[in-house]
Amino acid sequence: MKTFTSNPFYKFIIFPVGQMLAFILGAGTLLSVIIILLAYIFRGSVTNLDLVERTITILPKVLIDGITIGFVYATIALGYTMVYGVLEFINFSHSEIFMVGGVVGVELLRYFDAQGSLATMNEYVVIGMAIVLGMVIAGGLAVTVERIAYKPLRGAPRLVPLISAIGMSFILQDAVRLILGLTTGEFNVILPQFGTFDEFQILTIPGIANAVQIQNKTILLIAVTVMMLVGLNFLVNGTKIGKAIRAVAQDRPTASLMGINVNLIISLTFLIGGALGGAAGVLFALKVTRLDPFVGFFPGLKAFTAAVLGGIGNLTGALLGGLVLGLLESFGASYLGIFTEGAFGAEYKDILAFAILIIILIFRPSGLLGQTVGQKA
Amino acid sequence: MAKKILEVNDIHSYYGHIHALKGISLYVEEGEIVSLIGSNGAGKSTTLRTISGLMHPRSGSINLGGTDITHMEPHIIVSNGVGHVPEGRGIFPKLSVRENLDMGAYTINDTPKNSERIEQVFTLFPRLKERVDQYGGTLSGGEQQMLAIGRSLMLNPRILMLDEPSMGLAPVLVELIFDIIKKLNKDGTTILLVEQNAQMALSIAHRGYVLQTGNIVLTDTADKLKKNEMVQKSYLGIE
């Protein structure tokens, strides 16, 4: 058994992917069972439709939506949790790094569109280019922000860099607003029409009344985030650099006594977190198709919540927290309206999701997977 | 006269406004064990922290075998050959014993040499070999001290600085650790030892410095220090 588990293929591919599947199946099944039970209990009280049948019919779609947004939250949450793991500091400007990634990606597509070459290009190549560019710019920006706004404050009391991060957040929002305003005349950037994703490919799951539709855009989003998460796991647990990151997270002065350049590792942490955030931004933009400079706030706040829910500082926790939060939100958005006959609509999804989160955190204040700073992901 | 490996010249270090080192000067020659003794807060650990670059002196200079390291960052000083086993051992609790040892050789990109060094460390501390896949945080105090010393040997340092290696250990383990230190020295490692246990420290050291509130008040060979009335009274418990 030991030889099998120490096999790198198992350790860096099968194990992390299996972990993701376990989280998805676990959280998805639990929520599905709860919602179906609730549907049975309340089936008499809703008059105009069969509650149980309606619940089950839309369930696959609800699950897919939840998992999709859950992966986006998880990818952003990793940026918060990695920086927290190394510096014990909440980088509140991370939501703006995410936004910048998205805006950069969309601007690249708009540029191709203006050139007239977008229609002739392969859509996956275009998306790949947008993701890479978003990652580079967002990662570079995160490192720059750290150098300018956080590094000089490293010895200061904890609240001071926090305020600096919030300030940086406003500065980035307005900087993007200014740049977009000057170059395009308006603050919204709208994803140009391209490719054939919206001619939805259909994935049919037999045995369910309506065929389940997944846009291949959604499959792409999940595939890219899963690849990034697997890559990050390998980087942190399978490389010398990752070992150094974990050492710095566990004991910074001693890490420097080992010959580790602590400042370089901190920059690298911001680079990785920022790049993940930027990629998430591009993927998010593909999904929502319309961005403005303030679009990072809610996803950022929710990803931060996901990081806390999973246990901040814990990489696996960020993944679990993101998926749980995404699913809760998706269930809330779809079922609140049905169960209350329209009295509470989808707009109350956040109240439901956060109410459940508060309850979880009351019973597990250190998050679902506890606070284990710098542990193996 | 043997070559001076480390030379500290009149350094002043501060924690905020607190003047912790008020002009410390000392030197260590190749092949020596030099011991710094003194009570809590005398500045022993601060001296080591200043040498290894974890804090920088406001004035004074530190010279390592001809190189001025006064204002270098700790990771550069390490790669110049200063091994520092910090107070409290500084084991990475969530890295395995092997990963902790790997960290000690972080600056050396020579895998065969590093594996060879790990084997040497295991010969010195067979207990670590039994625990190789365990998390550092699960080791006992004595094992952690062995790991901390073993980890700093991965670098084959020109000078090894040990901060309170006896702290929190049972007497039998203290003996063991000191035997190891003596053995390392016999094999050619130069050692700067900080100890509250002056008895043990002076029993293996060649020379010693006595620190009091950030000043060196006395320095001599270990044998003479052991016979000094003030040292006997204050640090050896002999009335």
Coordinates of C-alpha atoms in Angstrom, one line a residue:
Chain A
M1 CA 0.0 0.0 0.0
K2 CA 2.8 2.3 0.9
T3 CA 4.5 2.0 -2.5
F4 CA 1.2 2.7 -4.2
T5 CA 0.4 5.8 -2.2
S6 CA 3.9 7.2 -2.7
N7 CA 3.5 6.8 -6.4
P8 CA 3.6 10.3 -7.8
F9 CA 0.8 9.7 -10.3
Y10 CA -1.4 8.6 -7.4
K11 CA -0.2 11.4 -5.1
F12 CA -0.5 14.3 -7.5
I13 CA -3.3 13.2 -9.9
I14 CA -5.6 10.6 -8.5
F15 CA -5.6 11.8 -4.9
P16 CA -6.4 15.5 -5.5
V17 CA -9.0 14.7 -8.2
G18 CA -10.5 12.0 -6.0
Q19 CA -10.7 14.5 -3.1
M20 CA -12.6 17.0 -5.4
L21 CA -15.0 14.3 -6.5
A22 CA -15.5 13.3 -2.8
F23 CA -16.3 16.9 -1.8
I24 CA -18.7 17.3 -4.8
L25 CA -20.4 14.0 -4.2
G26 CA -20.5 14.5 -0.4
A27 CA -21.9 18.1 -0.4
G28 CA -24.1 17.5 -3.5
T29 CA -25.7 14.3 -2.1
L30 CA -26.3 15.8 1.3
L31 CA -28.0 18.9 -0.1
S32 CA -30.0 16.9 -2.6
V33 CA -31.3 14.5 0.1
I34 CA -32.2 17.4 2.3
I35 CA -34.1 19.2 -0.4
I36 CA -36.0 16.1 -1.6
L37 CA -37.0 15.4 2.0
L38 CA -38.2 19.0 2.4
A39 CA -40.1 18.6 -0.8
Y40 CA -41.9 15.5 0.6
I41 CA -42.7 17.3 3.8
F42 CA -44.1 20.4 2.2
R43 CA -45.7 18.7 -0.8
G44 CA -49.2 19.4 0.4
S45 CA -48.7 23.1 1.2
V46 CA -47.8 24.1 -2.3
T47 CA -50.9 24.0 -4.4
N48 CA -50.2 24.7 -8.1
L49 CA -47.5 22.0 -8.8
D50 CA -46.1 18.7 -7.7
L51 CA -43.3 19.9 -5.5
V52 CA -41.4 16.6 -5.4
E53 CA -41.4 16.2 -9.2
R54 CA -40.4 19.8 -9.8
T55 CA -37.6 19.6 -7.2
I56 CA -36.1 16.5 -8.9
T57 CA -36.5 17.8 -12.4
I58 CA -34.3 20.8 -11.9
L59 CA -31.9 19.1 -9.4
P60 CA -29.2 18.2 -12.0
K61 CA -29.1 21.8 -13.3
V62 CA -28.9 23.2 -9.8
L63 CA -26.0 20.9 -8.9
I64 CA -24.1 21.8 -12.1
D65 CA -24.6 25.5 -11.5
G66 CA -23.5 25.1 -7.9
I67 CA -20.4 23.2 -8.8
T68 CA -19.5 25.6 -11.5
I69 CA -19.7 28.7 -9.3
G70 CA -18.1 26.6 -6.5
F71 CA -15.0 26.0 -8.5
V72 CA -14.8 29.7 -9.3
Y73 CA -15.0 30.6 -5.6
A74 CA -12.5 27.9 -4.7
T75 CA -10.0 29.2 -7.2
I76 CA -10.3 32.7 -5.8
A77 CA -10.3 31.4 -2.3
L78 CA -6.9 29.8 -2.8
G79 CA -5.5 33.3 -3.3
Y80 CA -6.8 34.4 0.1
T81 CA -5.8 31.3 1.9
M82 CA -2.3 31.0 0.5
V83 CA -1.5 34.6 1.5
Y84 CA -3.0 34.0 4.9
G85 CA -1.1 30.8 5.3
V86 CA 2.2 32.6 4.7
L87 CA 1.6 36.1 6.2
E88 CA -1.4 35.7 8.4
F89 CA -2.9 38.6 6.6
I90 CA -6.2 39.0 4.7
N91 CA -5.4 40.4 1.3
F92 CA -8.7 42.3 0.7
S93 CA -7.5 43.6 -2.6
H94 CA -7.6 40.1 -4.0
S95 CA -11.1 40.6 -5.3
E96 CA -9.8 43.5 -7.4
I97 CA -7.0 41.2 -8.7
F98 CA -9.7 38.9 -9.8
M99 CA -11.6 41.7 -11.5
V100 CA -8.5 42.9 -13.3
G101 CA -7.9 39.4 -14.6
G102 CA -11.4 39.3 -16.0
V103 CA -11.2 42.7 -17.5
V104 CA -7.9 42.0 -19.2
G105 CA -9.3 38.8 -20.7
V106 CA -12.4 40.5 -22.0
E107 CA -10.3 43.4 -23.4
L108 CA -8.1 40.9 -25.3
L109 CA -11.2 39.4 -26.9
R110 CA -12.5 42.9 -27.7
Y111 CA -9.2 43.7 -29.2
F112 CA -9.4 40.7 -31.5
D113 CA -13.0 41.6 -32.2
A114 CA -12.1 45.1 -33.3
Q115 CA -9.4 43.7 -35.5
G116 CA -12.0 41.5 -37.1
S117 CA -10.0 38.4 -36.4
L118 CA -12.1 37.0 -33.6
A119 CA -14.6 35.3 -35.8
T120 CA -11.9 33.4 -37.7
M121 CA -10.0 32.2 -34.7
N122 CA -10.4 28.9 -32.8
E123 CA -12.5 29.8 -29.7
Y124 CA -10.5 27.5 -27.4
V125 CA -7.2 29.1 -28.5
V126 CA -8.7 32.5 -27.9
I127 CA -9.9 31.6 -24.4
G128 CA -6.5 30.0 -23.7
M129 CA -4.8 33.2 -24.7
A130 CA -7.2 35.3 -22.6
I131 CA -6.6 33.1 -19.5
V132 CA -2.9 33.2 -19.9
L133 CA -2.8 36.9 -20.3
G134 CA -5.3 37.4 -17.4
M135 CA -3.0 35.2 -15.2
V136 CA 0.2 37.1 -16.1
I137 CA -1.3 40.5 -15.6
A138 CA -3.2 39.6 -12.4
G139 CA -0.2 37.7 -11.0
G140 CA 2.2 40.6 -11.8
L141 CA -0.2 43.1 -10.3
A142 CA -0.6 41.1 -7.1
V143 CA 3.2 41.0 -6.7
T144 CA 3.4 44.7 -7.3
V145 CA 0.7 45.5 -4.8
E146 CA 2.5 43.4 -2.2
R147 CA 5.7 45.3 -2.8
I148 CA 4.2 48.7 -2.7
A149 CA 1.4 48.4 -0.1
Y150 CA 2.1 45.4 2.2
K151 CA 5.9 44.8 2.4
P152 CA 6.8 48.1 4.0
L153 CA 4.1 47.4 6.7
R154 CA 5.3 43.9 7.5
G155 CA 6.4 44.8 11.0
A156 CA 3.4 47.0 11.7
P157 CA 0.3 46.0 13.8
R158 CA -2.0 43.6 12.0
L159 CA -4.8 46.1 11.3
V160 CA -2.5 48.4 9.4
P161 CA -1.8 46.2 6.3
L162 CA -5.5 45.3 6.4
I163 CA -6.4 49.0 5.9
S164 CA -3.7 49.3 3.3
A165 CA -5.3 46.3 1.4
I166 CA -8.8 47.9 1.6
G167 CA -7.3 51.1 0.3
M168 CA -5.5 49.3 -2.5
S169 CA -8.9 47.7 -3.4
F170 CA -10.5 51.2 -4.0
I171 CA -7.4 52.4 -5.9
L172 CA -7.5 49.4 -8.3
Q173 CA -11.2 49.8 -8.8
D174 CA -10.9 53.4 -9.7
A175 CA -7.7 52.9 -11.7
V176 CA -9.6 50.3 -13.9
R177 CA -12.5 52.7 -14.1
L178 CA -10.3 55.5 -15.2
I179 CA -8.4 53.4 -17.8
L180 CA -11.6 51.9 -19.2
G181 CA -13.3 55.3 -19.2
L182 CA -10.4 56.8 -21.2
T183 CA -10.0 54.1 -23.7
T184 CA -13.6 52.9 -24.3
G185 CA -15.7 55.7 -23.0
E186 CA -17.7 53.5 -20.6
F187 CA -17.0 51.4 -17.6
N188 CA -18.7 48.2 -18.6
V189 CA -16.9 45.8 -20.7
I190 CA -19.0 43.3 -22.6
L191 CA -17.8 40.1 -23.9
P192 CA -18.0 40.0 -27.7
Q193 CA -20.0 37.2 -29.3
F194 CA -17.7 34.5 -30.5
G195 CA -17.3 30.8 -30.9
T196 CA -20.1 28.2 -30.7
F197 CA -20.4 27.6 -27.0
D198 CA -23.8 29.1 -26.7
E199 CA -25.1 26.5 -29.3
F200 CA -25.1 24.4 -26.2
Q201 CA -23.7 20.9 -26.5
I202 CA -26.1 18.6 -24.7
L203 CA -25.2 16.0 -22.2
T204 CA -28.1 13.8 -21.6
I205 CA -28.4 11.9 -18.3
P206 CA -30.9 9.0 -18.9
G207 CA -33.7 8.5 -16.5
I208 CA -34.5 12.1 -15.9
A209 CA -37.5 13.7 -17.6
N210 CA -35.7 16.6 -19.2
A211 CA -32.4 16.1 -20.7
V212 CA -29.7 17.9 -18.8
Q213 CA -27.9 20.6 -20.7
I214 CA -24.4 21.6 -20.0
Q215 CA -22.8 24.4 -22.1
N216 CA -19.3 23.3 -23.1
K217 CA -18.3 26.7 -21.7
T218 CA -19.2 25.2 -18.3
I219 CA -17.3 22.0 -19.0
L220 CA -14.3 24.2 -20.0
L221 CA -14.6 26.2 -16.8
I222 CA -14.6 23.2 -14.6
A223 CA -11.8 21.5 -16.6
V224 CA -9.5 24.6 -16.4
T225 CA -10.1 25.1 -12.7
V226 CA -9.6 21.4 -11.9
M227 CA -6.3 21.5 -13.8
M228 CA -5.1 24.6 -12.0
L229 CA -6.1 23.1 -8.6
V230 CA -4.2 19.8 -9.4
G231 CA -1.2 21.9 -10.6
L232 CA -1.2 23.9 -7.4
N233 CA -1.4 20.8 -5.3
F234 CA 1.7 19.4 -7.2
L235 CA 3.5 22.7 -6.8
V236 CA 2.9 22.9 -3.0
N237 CA 3.4 19.3 -2.2
G238 CA 5.7 17.9 -4.9
T239 CA 8.4 20.5 -5.5
K240 CA 11.2 22.1 -3.6
I241 CA 9.6 25.6 -4.0
G242 CA 6.4 24.2 -2.5
K243 CA 8.4 22.8 0.4
A244 CA 9.9 26.2 0.9
I245 CA 6.4 27.8 0.8
R246 CA 5.2 25.5 3.5
A247 CA 8.3 26.1 5.6
V248 CA 7.8 29.9 5.4
A249 CA 4.2 29.4 6.4
Q250 CA 5.2 27.4 9.4
D251 CA 8.1 29.4 10.8
R252 CA 9.4 32.4 8.9
P253 CA 12.6 33.2 10.8
T254 CA 13.7 29.6 10.8
A255 CA 12.9 29.3 7.1
S256 CA 15.3 32.2 6.5
L257 CA 18.0 30.3 8.6
M258 CA 17.6 27.4 6.1
G259 CA 18.8 29.8 3.3
I260 CA 15.3 30.4 2.0
N261 CA 14.8 33.9 0.5
V262 CA 11.6 34.6 2.5
N263 CA 10.8 37.8 0.5
L264 CA 11.0 35.9 -2.7
I265 CA 8.7 33.1 -1.4
I266 CA 6.2 35.7 -0.2
S267 CA 6.3 37.4 -3.7
L268 CA 5.8 34.0 -5.3
T269 CA 2.8 33.3 -3.1
F270 CA 1.2 36.5 -4.3
L271 CA 2.1 35.6 -7.8
I272 CA 0.5 32.2 -7.6
G273 CA -2.6 33.5 -5.8
G274 CA -2.9 36.4 -8.2
A275 CA -2.5 34.2 -11.3
L276 CA -5.2 31.9 -10.0
G277 CA -7.5 34.9 -9.2
G278 CA -6.9 36.3 -12.7
A279 CA -7.7 33.0 -14.4
A280 CA -10.9 32.8 -12.3
G281 CA -11.7 36.3 -13.4
V282 CA -11.4 35.3 -17.1
L283 CA -13.6 32.2 -16.6
F284 CA -16.1 34.2 -14.6
A285 CA -16.2 36.8 -17.4
L286 CA -17.0 34.0 -19.9
K287 CA -19.9 33.0 -17.7
V288 CA -21.4 36.4 -16.9
T289 CA -20.3 38.1 -20.2
R290 CA -20.5 41.6 -18.7
L291 CA -18.0 43.2 -16.3
D292 CA -17.5 46.5 -14.6
P293 CA -14.7 47.7 -12.2
F294 CA -16.8 46.7 -9.2
V295 CA -17.6 43.2 -10.3
G296 CA -15.0 41.7 -8.0
F297 CA -16.6 42.7 -4.8
F298 CA -19.2 39.9 -4.3
P299 CA -17.3 37.0 -5.7
G300 CA -14.2 38.2 -3.7
L301 CA -16.2 38.4 -0.5
K302 CA -17.8 35.0 -1.1
A303 CA -14.5 33.4 -1.9
F304 CA -13.1 34.9 1.3
T305 CA -16.1 33.4 3.1
A306 CA -15.3 30.1 1.4
A307 CA -11.7 30.2 2.6
V308 CA -12.9 30.9 6.2
L309 CA -15.6 28.2 5.9
G310 CA -13.0 25.6 4.9
G311 CA -10.5 26.8 7.5
I312 CA -8.4 29.7 6.4
G313 CA -4.7 28.9 5.7
N314 CA -5.8 25.4 4.6
L315 CA -5.6 24.8 0.8
T316 CA -7.9 21.8 0.8
G317 CA -10.3 23.8 3.0
A318 CA -10.5 26.5 0.4
L319 CA -11.6 23.9 -2.2
L320 CA -14.2 22.4 0.1
G321 CA -15.4 25.8 1.3
G322 CA -15.8 27.1 -2.3
L323 CA -17.8 24.0 -3.4
V324 CA -20.1 24.1 -0.4
L325 CA -20.7 27.8 -0.7
G326 CA -21.4 27.5 -4.5
L327 CA -23.8 24.6 -3.9
L328 CA -25.6 26.4 -1.1
E329 CA -26.0 29.5 -3.2
S330 CA -27.3 27.5 -6.2
F331 CA -29.8 25.6 -4.1
G332 CA -31.0 28.8 -2.5
A333 CA -31.4 30.5 -5.8
S334 CA -33.4 27.7 -7.4
Y335 CA -35.5 26.4 -4.5
L336 CA -36.4 29.4 -2.4
G337 CA -38.8 30.7 -5.0
I338 CA -40.4 27.3 -5.5
F339 CA -40.8 26.4 -1.8
T340 CA -42.2 29.7 -0.8
E341 CA -44.4 30.1 -3.9
G342 CA -42.6 33.2 -5.0
A343 CA -42.6 35.0 -1.6
F344 CA -38.8 34.8 -1.5
G345 CA -37.1 34.7 -4.8
A346 CA -33.6 33.9 -6.0
E347 CA -32.4 37.3 -4.7
Y348 CA -32.6 35.9 -1.2
K349 CA -30.0 33.2 -2.0
D350 CA -27.2 35.0 -0.2
I351 CA -29.2 35.3 3.0
L352 CA -29.9 31.6 3.0
A353 CA -26.3 30.7 2.1
F354 CA -24.8 33.0 4.7
A355 CA -27.3 32.0 7.4
I356 CA -26.2 28.4 6.9
L357 CA -22.6 29.5 7.0
I358 CA -23.1 31.4 10.2
I359 CA -24.6 28.3 11.8
I360 CA -21.7 26.1 10.6
L361 CA -19.2 28.6 11.9
I362 CA -20.9 28.8 15.3
F363 CA -20.3 25.1 15.7
R364 CA -17.0 24.9 13.9
P365 CA -15.3 28.3 14.5
S366 CA -12.0 27.3 12.9
G367 CA -13.8 26.1 9.7
L368 CA -14.8 22.8 8.3
L369 CA -11.2 21.5 8.1
G370 CA -9.8 23.4 11.0
Q371 CA -7.0 25.9 11.0
T372 CA -3.9 24.1 10.1
V373 CA -1.7 26.8 8.7
G374 CA 0.9 25.5 6.2
Q375 CA -0.2 22.0 6.3
K376 CA 0.1 19.7 3.3
A377 CA -2.7 20.6 1.0
Chain B
M1 CA 47.6 31.1 16.2
A2 CA 44.6 29.6 14.5
K3 CA 42.5 31.5 11.9
K4 CA 39.6 33.6 13.2
I5 CA 36.5 32.3 11.5
L6 CA 34.1 34.8 13.1
E7 CA 34.8 38.2 14.4
V8 CA 32.2 40.4 16.0
N9 CA 33.2 44.0 16.6
D10 CA 31.4 46.3 19.0
I11 CA 27.9 45.6 17.9
H12 CA 24.8 47.4 19.2
S13 CA 21.4 45.8 18.6
Y14 CA 18.0 47.1 19.5
Y15 CA 14.5 45.7 19.9
G16 CA 12.5 48.8 19.2
H17 CA 13.8 51.3 21.8
I18 CA 15.3 48.6 24.0
H19 CA 19.1 48.6 23.8
A20 CA 19.7 44.8 23.9
L21 CA 23.4 44.6 22.9
K22 CA 25.6 47.4 24.2
G23 CA 28.8 46.8 22.3
I24 CA 29.5 43.1 22.0
S25 CA 32.9 42.0 20.7
L26 CA 34.0 38.4 20.4
Y27 CA 35.8 36.1 18.0
V28 CA 35.8 32.4 17.3
E29 CA 38.8 30.6 16.0
E30 CA 38.8 27.6 13.6
G31 CA 38.2 24.4 15.5
E32 CA 37.1 26.0 18.8
I33 CA 34.1 25.6 20.9
V34 CA 33.3 29.0 22.3
S35 CA 30.6 29.4 24.9
L36 CA 28.4 32.4 25.7
I37 CA 27.0 32.1 29.2
G38 CA 24.8 34.5 31.1
S39 CA 21.4 34.7 32.7
N40 CA 18.0 35.3 31.0
G41 CA 17.9 38.5 29.0
A42 CA 21.7 39.0 29.0
G43 CA 21.7 39.1 25.2
K44 CA 23.0 35.7 24.3
S45 CA 20.3 34.8 21.8
T46 CA 20.3 38.3 20.5
T47 CA 24.0 38.0 19.8
L48 CA 23.4 34.9 17.7
R49 CA 20.3 36.4 16.0
T50 CA 22.4 39.4 15.0
I51 CA 25.2 37.3 13.7
S52 CA 22.9 35.2 11.5
G53 CA 21.1 38.3 10.2
L54 CA 17.7 37.8 11.7
M55 CA 18.2 41.2 13.1
H56 CA 20.7 43.9 12.1
P57 CA 23.0 45.8 14.4
R58 CA 22.7 49.6 14.4
S59 CA 26.5 49.9 14.7
G60 CA 29.5 47.6 14.8
S61 CA 30.6 45.0 12.3
I62 CA 30.5 41.2 11.9
N63 CA 33.1 39.5 9.8
L64 CA 33.0 35.9 8.6
G65 CA 36.3 34.5 7.4
G66 CA 37.2 37.7 5.7
T67 CA 33.7 38.6 4.4
D68 CA 31.7 41.5 6.0
I69 CA 28.3 40.0 6.7
T70 CA 27.0 42.8 8.9
H71 CA 24.2 43.9 6.7
M72 CA 23.5 40.7 4.8
E73 CA 20.1 39.0 4.8
P74 CA 19.9 35.7 6.7
H75 CA 19.5 33.5 3.7
I76 CA 22.7 34.9 2.2
I77 CA 24.6 34.5 5.5
V78 CA 23.5 30.9 5.7
S79 CA 24.8 30.2 2.3
N80 CA 28.1 31.7 3.4
G81 CA 28.4 28.9 6.0
V82 CA 26.8 30.0 9.2
G83 CA 24.5 27.2 10.7
H84 CA 22.2 28.5 13.4
V85 CA 20.1 26.2 15.5
P86 CA 17.6 28.7 17.0
E87 CA 16.3 28.8 20.5
G88 CA 13.3 26.5 20.8
R89 CA 14.8 24.4 17.9
G90 CA 12.7 25.8 15.1
I91 CA 11.5 22.5 13.8
F92 CA 8.9 22.8 11.0
P93 CA 6.0 21.0 12.8
K94 CA 4.1 20.0 9.6
L95 CA 7.1 18.9 7.6
S96 CA 8.3 15.3 7.9
V97 CA 11.7 14.6 9.4
R98 CA 13.1 14.1 6.0
E99 CA 11.6 17.3 4.6
N100 CA 13.1 19.2 7.6
L101 CA 16.5 17.8 6.7
D102 CA 15.9 18.6 3.1
M103 CA 15.2 22.2 4.2
G104 CA 18.7 22.3 5.8
A105 CA 20.2 21.7 2.4
Y106 CA 17.9 24.1 0.6
T107 CA 20.8 26.1 -0.8
I108 CA 22.7 23.1 -2.1
N109 CA 21.5 21.7 -5.5
D110 CA 23.5 18.5 -5.3
T111 CA 21.2 15.6 -4.8
P112 CA 23.8 12.8 -4.3
K113 CA 25.7 14.9 -1.9
N114 CA 22.6 15.7 0.1
S115 CA 21.6 12.1 0.3
E116 CA 25.1 11.3 1.5
R117 CA 24.7 14.0 4.2
I118 CA 21.3 12.7 5.3
E119 CA 23.0 9.3 5.8
Q120 CA 25.7 10.9 7.9
V121 CA 23.1 12.6 10.0
F122 CA 21.3 9.3 10.5
T123 CA 24.6 7.7 11.6
L124 CA 24.9 10.4 14.1
F125 CA 21.3 10.2 15.2
P126 CA 19.9 6.8 14.5
R127 CA 16.6 7.8 16.2
L128 CA 15.9 10.2 13.4
K129 CA 16.1 7.4 10.8
E130 CA 13.3 5.5 12.6
R131 CA 11.1 8.7 12.5
V132 CA 11.9 9.7 9.0
D133 CA 8.3 10.0 7.7
Q134 CA 6.9 11.4 10.9
Y135 CA 5.9 15.1 11.2
G136 CA 8.6 17.2 13.0
G137 CA 5.9 18.4 15.5
T138 CA 5.3 14.8 16.7
L139 CA 8.9 14.3 17.9
S140 CA 9.9 14.4 21.5
G141 CA 12.0 17.4 22.7
G142 CA 15.3 15.5 22.5
E143 CA 14.5 14.1 19.1
Q144 CA 13.6 17.7 17.9
Q145 CA 17.0 18.9 19.2
M146 CA 18.7 16.1 17.3
L147 CA 16.7 17.0 14.2
A148 CA 17.6 20.7 14.6
I149 CA 21.3 19.9 14.9
G150 CA 21.2 17.4 12.1
R151 CA 19.4 19.8 9.9
S152 CA 22.0 22.5 10.3
L153 CA 24.8 20.0 9.6
M154 CA 23.2 19.4 6.1
L155 CA 24.9 22.6 5.1
N156 CA 28.3 21.5 6.4
P157 CA 28.6 24.9 8.1
R158 CA 31.9 26.7 8.7
I159 CA 30.6 27.6 12.1
L160 CA 27.7 26.1 13.9
M161 CA 25.8 28.3 16.4
L162 CA 23.7 26.4 19.0
D163 CA 21.2 28.3 21.1
E164 CA 20.3 26.6 24.4
P165 CA 20.6 23.0 23.1
S166 CA 19.9 21.7 26.6
M167 CA 16.7 23.6 27.1
G168 CA 13.8 21.5 28.3
L169 CA 15.7 18.2 28.0
A170 CA 16.1 15.4 30.6
P171 CA 19.6 15.3 32.1
V172 CA 20.5 12.1 30.2
L173 CA 19.5 13.7 26.9
V174 CA 21.6 16.8 27.8
E175 CA 24.6 14.5 28.2
L176 CA 23.9 12.9 24.9
I177 CA 23.5 16.2 23.1
F178 CA 26.7 17.5 24.6
D179 CA 28.6 14.4 23.7
I180 CA 27.4 14.9 20.1
I181 CA 28.6 18.5 20.2
K182 CA 32.0 17.4 21.4
K183 CA 32.2 14.8 18.7
L184 CA 31.2 17.2 16.0
N185 CA 33.9 19.6 17.2
K186 CA 36.5 16.8 17.2
D187 CA 35.5 16.1 13.6
G188 CA 36.4 19.7 12.7
T189 CA 33.2 21.8 13.2
T190 CA 33.7 25.1 14.8
I191 CA 31.0 25.8 17.4
L192 CA 29.6 28.9 19.1
L193 CA 27.4 27.7 22.0
V194 CA 24.9 29.7 24.0
E195 CA 23.9 28.0 27.2
Q196 CA 22.3 28.8 30.5
N197 CA 23.7 25.5 31.8
A198 CA 27.1 27.1 32.4
Q199 CA 28.4 23.9 34.0
M200 CA 27.9 21.8 30.9
A201 CA 28.9 24.6 28.6
L202 CA 32.2 25.2 30.3
S203 CA 32.9 21.5 30.5
I204 CA 33.2 21.2 26.8
A205 CA 34.2 24.7 25.6
H206 CA 37.7 25.9 25.0
R207 CA 36.9 29.5 25.8
G208 CA 33.9 31.4 27.1
Y209 CA 32.3 34.8 27.3
V210 CA 30.1 36.0 30.2
L211 CA 27.3 38.3 29.3
Q212 CA 25.4 40.6 31.6
T213 CA 22.6 42.9 30.3
G214 CA 24.0 43.3 26.9
N215 CA 27.7 43.6 27.9
I216 CA 30.5 41.2 27.9
V217 CA 31.8 41.3 31.5
L218 CA 34.4 38.6 31.4
T219 CA 36.2 36.4 28.9
D220 CA 38.8 33.7 29.4
T221 CA 39.6 30.1 28.8
A222 CA 36.9 27.7 30.0
D223 CA 39.1 26.3 32.7
K224 CA 39.9 29.7 34.1
L225 CA 36.3 30.7 34.0
K226 CA 35.3 27.6 36.0
K227 CA 37.6 28.8 38.7
N228 CA 36.6 32.4 38.7
E229 CA 34.8 33.4 41.9
M230 CA 32.2 35.5 40.2
V231 CA 31.3 32.8 37.7
Q232 CA 31.2 30.2 40.4
K233 CA 28.8 32.3 42.5
S234 CA 26.5 33.5 39.7
Y235 CA 26.4 30.7 37.2
L236 CA 27.8 27.5 38.7
G237 CA 25.9 27.7 42.0
I238 CA 29.1 27.3 44.1
E239 CA 29.1 29.5 47.2

